Coordinates of C-alpha atoms in Angstrom, one line a residue:
M95 CA 27.6 -21.9 13.0
Q96 CA 26.1 -19.1 15.2
I97 CA 22.3 -18.9 15.4
A98 CA 20.0 -16.1 16.8
I99 CA 16.5 -17.0 18.2
V100 CA 13.5 -14.5 17.9
A101 CA 10.1 -15.5 19.2
S102 CA 6.4 -14.7 18.7
E103 CA 5.0 -13.2 21.9
T104 CA 2.9 -16.6 22.8
D105 CA 4.1 -18.2 25.8
A106 CA 4.8 -21.3 23.9
A107 CA 7.5 -19.7 21.5
Q108 CA 9.1 -17.3 24.6
T109 CA 9.3 -20.6 26.7
A110 CA 10.9 -22.4 23.7
A111 CA 13.1 -19.5 22.7
K112 CA 14.5 -19.3 26.1
A113 CA 15.5 -23.1 26.1
L114 CA 17.0 -23.1 22.6
A115 CA 19.2 -20.0 23.4
E116 CA 20.8 -21.4 26.5
R117 CA 21.2 -24.9 24.6
Y118 CA 22.8 -23.2 21.8
D119 CA 24.5 -20.4 22.9
A120 CA 22.4 -18.0 20.5
V121 CA 23.9 -14.5 19.6
A122 CA 22.2 -11.3 18.6
P123 CA 20.5 -11.5 14.9
R124 CA 23.3 -9.2 13.7
E125 CA 26.3 -11.7 14.6
A126 CA 24.6 -14.9 13.5
D127 CA 24.9 -16.8 10.5
V128 CA 20.8 -17.9 10.6
I129 CA 18.1 -16.6 12.2
V130 CA 15.7 -18.8 13.7
A131 CA 12.6 -17.8 14.0
L132 CA 9.7 -19.5 16.6
G133 CA 5.8 -18.7 15.8
G134 CA 3.6 -18.9 12.7
D135 CA 4.0 -17.4 9.1
G136 CA 2.9 -13.9 10.4
F137 CA 5.8 -13.6 12.7
M138 CA 8.1 -15.4 10.0
L139 CA 6.9 -12.1 7.7
R140 CA 7.6 -9.7 10.2
T141 CA 11.1 -11.5 11.0
L142 CA 11.7 -11.2 7.1
H143 CA 10.9 -7.4 7.0
Q144 CA 12.7 -6.5 10.6
Y145 CA 16.3 -8.2 9.6
L146 CA 16.1 -8.1 5.7
D147 CA 19.1 -5.8 5.6
L148 CA 21.3 -7.9 7.6
G149 CA 21.6 -10.4 4.7
K150 CA 21.0 -13.6 6.9
S151 CA 19.7 -16.7 6.2
F152 CA 16.4 -17.8 8.1
Y153 CA 15.0 -20.9 9.6
G154 CA 11.4 -21.0 11.0
L155 CA 9.9 -23.3 13.7
K156 CA 6.3 -23.6 13.9
L157 CA 4.9 -22.5 17.1
G158 CA 1.7 -20.9 15.7
R159 CA -1.5 -21.4 13.9
V160 CA -0.2 -21.2 10.2
G161 CA 3.3 -22.5 9.4
F162 CA 3.6 -22.9 5.8
L163 CA 6.6 -21.0 5.7
M164 CA 8.1 -22.9 9.0
N165 CA 9.5 -26.3 9.6
Q166 CA 8.2 -28.8 12.1
F167 CA 9.0 -27.8 15.9
R168 CA 11.3 -29.8 17.4
D169 CA 14.0 -28.9 20.2
N170 CA 16.7 -31.5 19.5
D171 CA 19.4 -31.5 16.8
L172 CA 18.8 -28.1 15.6
L173 CA 22.4 -27.4 14.0
A174 CA 22.2 -30.6 12.3
R175 CA 18.9 -30.0 10.7
I176 CA 20.0 -26.6 9.6
K177 CA 22.9 -27.9 8.1
R178 CA 20.9 -30.5 5.8
T179 CA 18.3 -27.7 4.9
H180 CA 17.3 -26.4 1.4
P181 CA 17.4 -23.2 0.8
A182 CA 14.7 -21.0 -1.2
T183 CA 15.5 -17.4 -2.2
L184 CA 12.5 -14.8 -2.3
H185 CA 12.4 -11.7 -4.0
P186 CA 9.7 -9.1 -2.4
L187 CA 7.2 -7.1 -4.1
E188 CA 7.9 -3.2 -3.8
M189 CA 4.8 -1.3 -3.4
R190 CA 5.0 2.3 -4.2
V191 CA 1.9 4.4 -3.1
T192 CA 0.4 7.9 -3.9
T193 CA -2.4 8.8 -1.4
S194 CA -5.2 11.1 -2.1
N195 CA -3.5 13.9 -0.5
G196 CA -0.5 13.7 -2.4
E197 CA 1.9 11.4 -0.1
E198 CA 4.0 8.9 -1.3
T199 CA 4.9 5.5 0.5
Q200 CA 7.0 2.8 -0.5
A201 CA 6.8 -0.7 1.3
L202 CA 7.9 -4.3 0.6
A203 CA 5.6 -7.5 0.5
F204 CA 6.9 -11.0 0.4
N205 CA 3.4 -12.6 0.3
E206 CA 1.2 -9.9 -1.8
V207 CA 0.3 -6.4 -2.2
A208 CA -3.5 -6.3 -2.0
L209 CA -5.9 -3.4 -2.6
L210 CA -9.2 -3.5 -0.6
R211 CA -12.4 -1.0 -0.7
Q212 CA -12.6 0.9 2.6
T213 CA -16.4 1.2 2.7
N214 CA -19.4 -1.0 2.2
Q215 CA -19.3 0.4 -1.6
A216 CA -17.3 -1.5 -4.3
A217 CA -14.0 -0.2 -5.7
H218 CA -13.8 0.9 -8.8
V219 CA -9.9 0.5 -10.0
Q220 CA -8.1 1.1 -13.6
V221 CA -5.5 -1.6 -14.1
T222 CA -2.3 -1.1 -16.3
L223 CA 0.4 -3.5 -17.0
N224 CA 4.1 -1.7 -18.1
S225 CA 2.1 1.5 -18.2
E226 CA -0.5 0.1 -20.7
V227 CA -4.2 -0.1 -19.7
K228 CA -5.5 -3.6 -19.7
L229 CA -8.7 -3.0 -17.8
E230 CA -10.5 0.4 -17.9
E231 CA -12.5 0.0 -14.9
L232 CA -12.8 -3.2 -12.7
V233 CA -15.6 -3.1 -10.1
C234 CA -14.7 -5.3 -7.0
D235 CA -14.1 -5.7 -3.3
G236 CA -10.2 -5.4 -4.2
I237 CA -7.3 -6.9 -6.3
L238 CA -3.9 -8.5 -5.2
V239 CA -0.4 -9.2 -6.5
S240 CA 0.9 -12.3 -5.1
T241 CA 4.5 -13.8 -5.2
P242 CA 4.6 -17.5 -5.6
A243 CA 5.7 -17.7 -2.0
G244 CA 2.5 -16.0 -1.3
S245 CA 0.2 -17.7 -3.5
T246 CA -1.3 -20.1 -1.1
A247 CA -2.1 -17.6 1.2
Y248 CA -4.8 -14.8 0.6
N249 CA -4.3 -15.2 -2.9
L250 CA -5.4 -19.0 -2.7
S251 CA -8.0 -17.7 -0.8
A252 CA -9.4 -15.5 -3.4
H253 CA -9.4 -18.2 -5.9
G254 CA -6.2 -17.2 -7.6
P255 CA -3.6 -19.7 -9.1
I256 CA -1.0 -21.5 -7.0
L257 CA 2.5 -20.6 -8.4
P258 CA 5.5 -22.7 -8.4
L259 CA 8.3 -21.4 -6.5
D260 CA 10.7 -21.2 -9.4
A261 CA 8.2 -20.0 -12.1
N262 CA 9.2 -16.4 -12.5
V263 CA 5.7 -15.2 -12.4
L264 CA 3.2 -13.3 -10.6
A265 CA -0.4 -13.5 -9.8
L266 CA -3.0 -10.9 -10.7
T267 CA -6.1 -11.9 -8.6
P268 CA -9.4 -10.0 -8.2
I269 CA -11.3 -10.1 -4.8
S270 CA -15.1 -10.6 -5.4
P271 CA -15.1 -9.0 -8.8
F272 CA -18.7 -7.6 -10.1
R273 CA -17.4 -6.1 -13.5
P274 CA -16.2 -7.8 -15.8
R275 CA -17.9 -10.9 -14.5
R276 CA -15.9 -13.1 -16.2
W277 CA -12.3 -11.8 -15.4
R278 CA -10.7 -14.2 -12.9
G279 CA -7.2 -12.6 -13.0
A280 CA -3.8 -13.4 -14.6
I281 CA -0.5 -14.7 -14.8
L282 CA 2.4 -12.3 -15.4
P283 CA 6.0 -12.2 -16.3
H284 CA 7.8 -11.3 -12.9
T285 CA 9.2 -8.2 -14.4
T286 CA 5.6 -6.7 -15.0
R287 CA 4.9 -3.4 -13.6
V288 CA 1.4 -3.4 -12.5
G289 CA -0.5 -0.2 -11.8
F290 CA -3.9 0.5 -10.0
H291 CA -5.6 4.0 -10.3
A292 CA -8.7 4.5 -7.8
L293 CA -11.2 6.0 -10.1
D294 CA -13.6 7.6 -7.3
P295 CA -11.5 8.1 -4.5
R296 CA -13.8 10.3 -2.7
K297 CA -16.8 8.2 -3.0
R298 CA -15.3 4.7 -2.8
P299 CA -11.9 5.1 -0.9
I300 CA -9.3 2.2 -1.3
S301 CA -6.5 1.0 1.0
A302 CA -3.4 -0.9 -0.2
T303 CA -1.4 -3.2 1.9
A304 CA 1.7 -4.8 1.4
D305 CA 1.9 -8.0 3.9
F306 CA 0.9 -6.0 7.1
R307 CA 1.8 -2.4 6.4
E308 CA -1.6 -0.6 5.3
V309 CA -1.9 2.7 3.6
R310 CA -5.5 4.2 3.4
D311 CA -6.7 6.5 1.0
V312 CA -4.8 5.7 -1.9
L313 CA -5.0 7.2 -5.4
K314 CA -2.5 4.9 -7.3
V315 CA -0.3 2.1 -6.5
E316 CA 2.8 0.5 -8.5
V317 CA 3.9 -2.8 -7.8
S318 CA 7.1 -4.6 -9.1
Q319 CA 9.2 -7.3 -8.0
S320 CA 12.1 -6.0 -6.4
R321 CA 15.7 -7.4 -7.6
E322 CA 17.4 -5.3 -5.0
H323 CA 16.3 -7.3 -2.1
A324 CA 16.1 -11.2 -1.2
V325 CA 15.8 -13.4 1.6
R326 CA 16.9 -16.8 1.9
L327 CA 14.5 -19.2 3.8
L328 CA 15.8 -22.7 5.0
F329 CA 13.5 -25.8 4.9
D330 CA 14.1 -29.1 6.1
P331 CA 14.4 -31.7 3.1
E332 CA 11.1 -33.3 4.0
H333 CA 9.3 -30.1 4.1
N334 CA 11.1 -28.0 1.3
L335 CA 8.9 -25.1 0.2
E336 CA 8.5 -26.3 -3.6
E337 CA 7.2 -29.4 -2.8
R338 CA 4.6 -27.6 -0.3
I339 CA 3.5 -25.6 -3.1
L340 CA 3.2 -28.4 -5.6
D341 CA 1.1 -30.6 -2.8
E342 CA -1.0 -27.8 -2.1
Q343 CA -2.4 -28.0 -5.8
F344 CA -3.7 -31.5 -4.9
T345 CA -5.2 -30.9 -1.6
P346 CA -8.9 -31.4 -1.4

């Protein structure tokens, strides 16, 4: 087994990466069987985006603040640990955006696609599912579509549901909704095409974010799960992602 070592910019991650690369004769990501990422969840997301097209497996070691997608850091028995891992396949969301000036942008998100107000005024958004209007007008700070893997991140902070990894569903969660007052979101089949339309883009501009990629002054956004793209994350048996998502539902 050949591994590549990539690391965040922190001193701890860089020091550990140098030691691991020497110990295990690390190769370049393109030549590796497994890409080992040292850092936190944010760095893992950037690593997935950067090396998605290589079709490699990814194994994270936590050397950052948040490590839901990572395994506990230990600098010994790395190859043996990787051989015992449980894989989890993640399909990202695909975001297609049209801005107020007519520009079109596409981006992928492994956690969520989020729409957020750009000013102090609430956003007014129309919500469609498979081109059918479901909410004529949502007045809110924002709204997001989350994958199961991302359901314990921003989605959970916005009081959205935690989704089992193999449930084949997405979470549609409003952020500080004002109207309709009692609408708390929806759980959608993973095949759903979710559409958002800014109802007052000049007075109430909205931005759209796919993981860390932001587009401002959006007019309309379509979100769907990409079946063409997938990544395989590796987890130690005692820290597999499905168990973590399950356990999170019982965390006080």
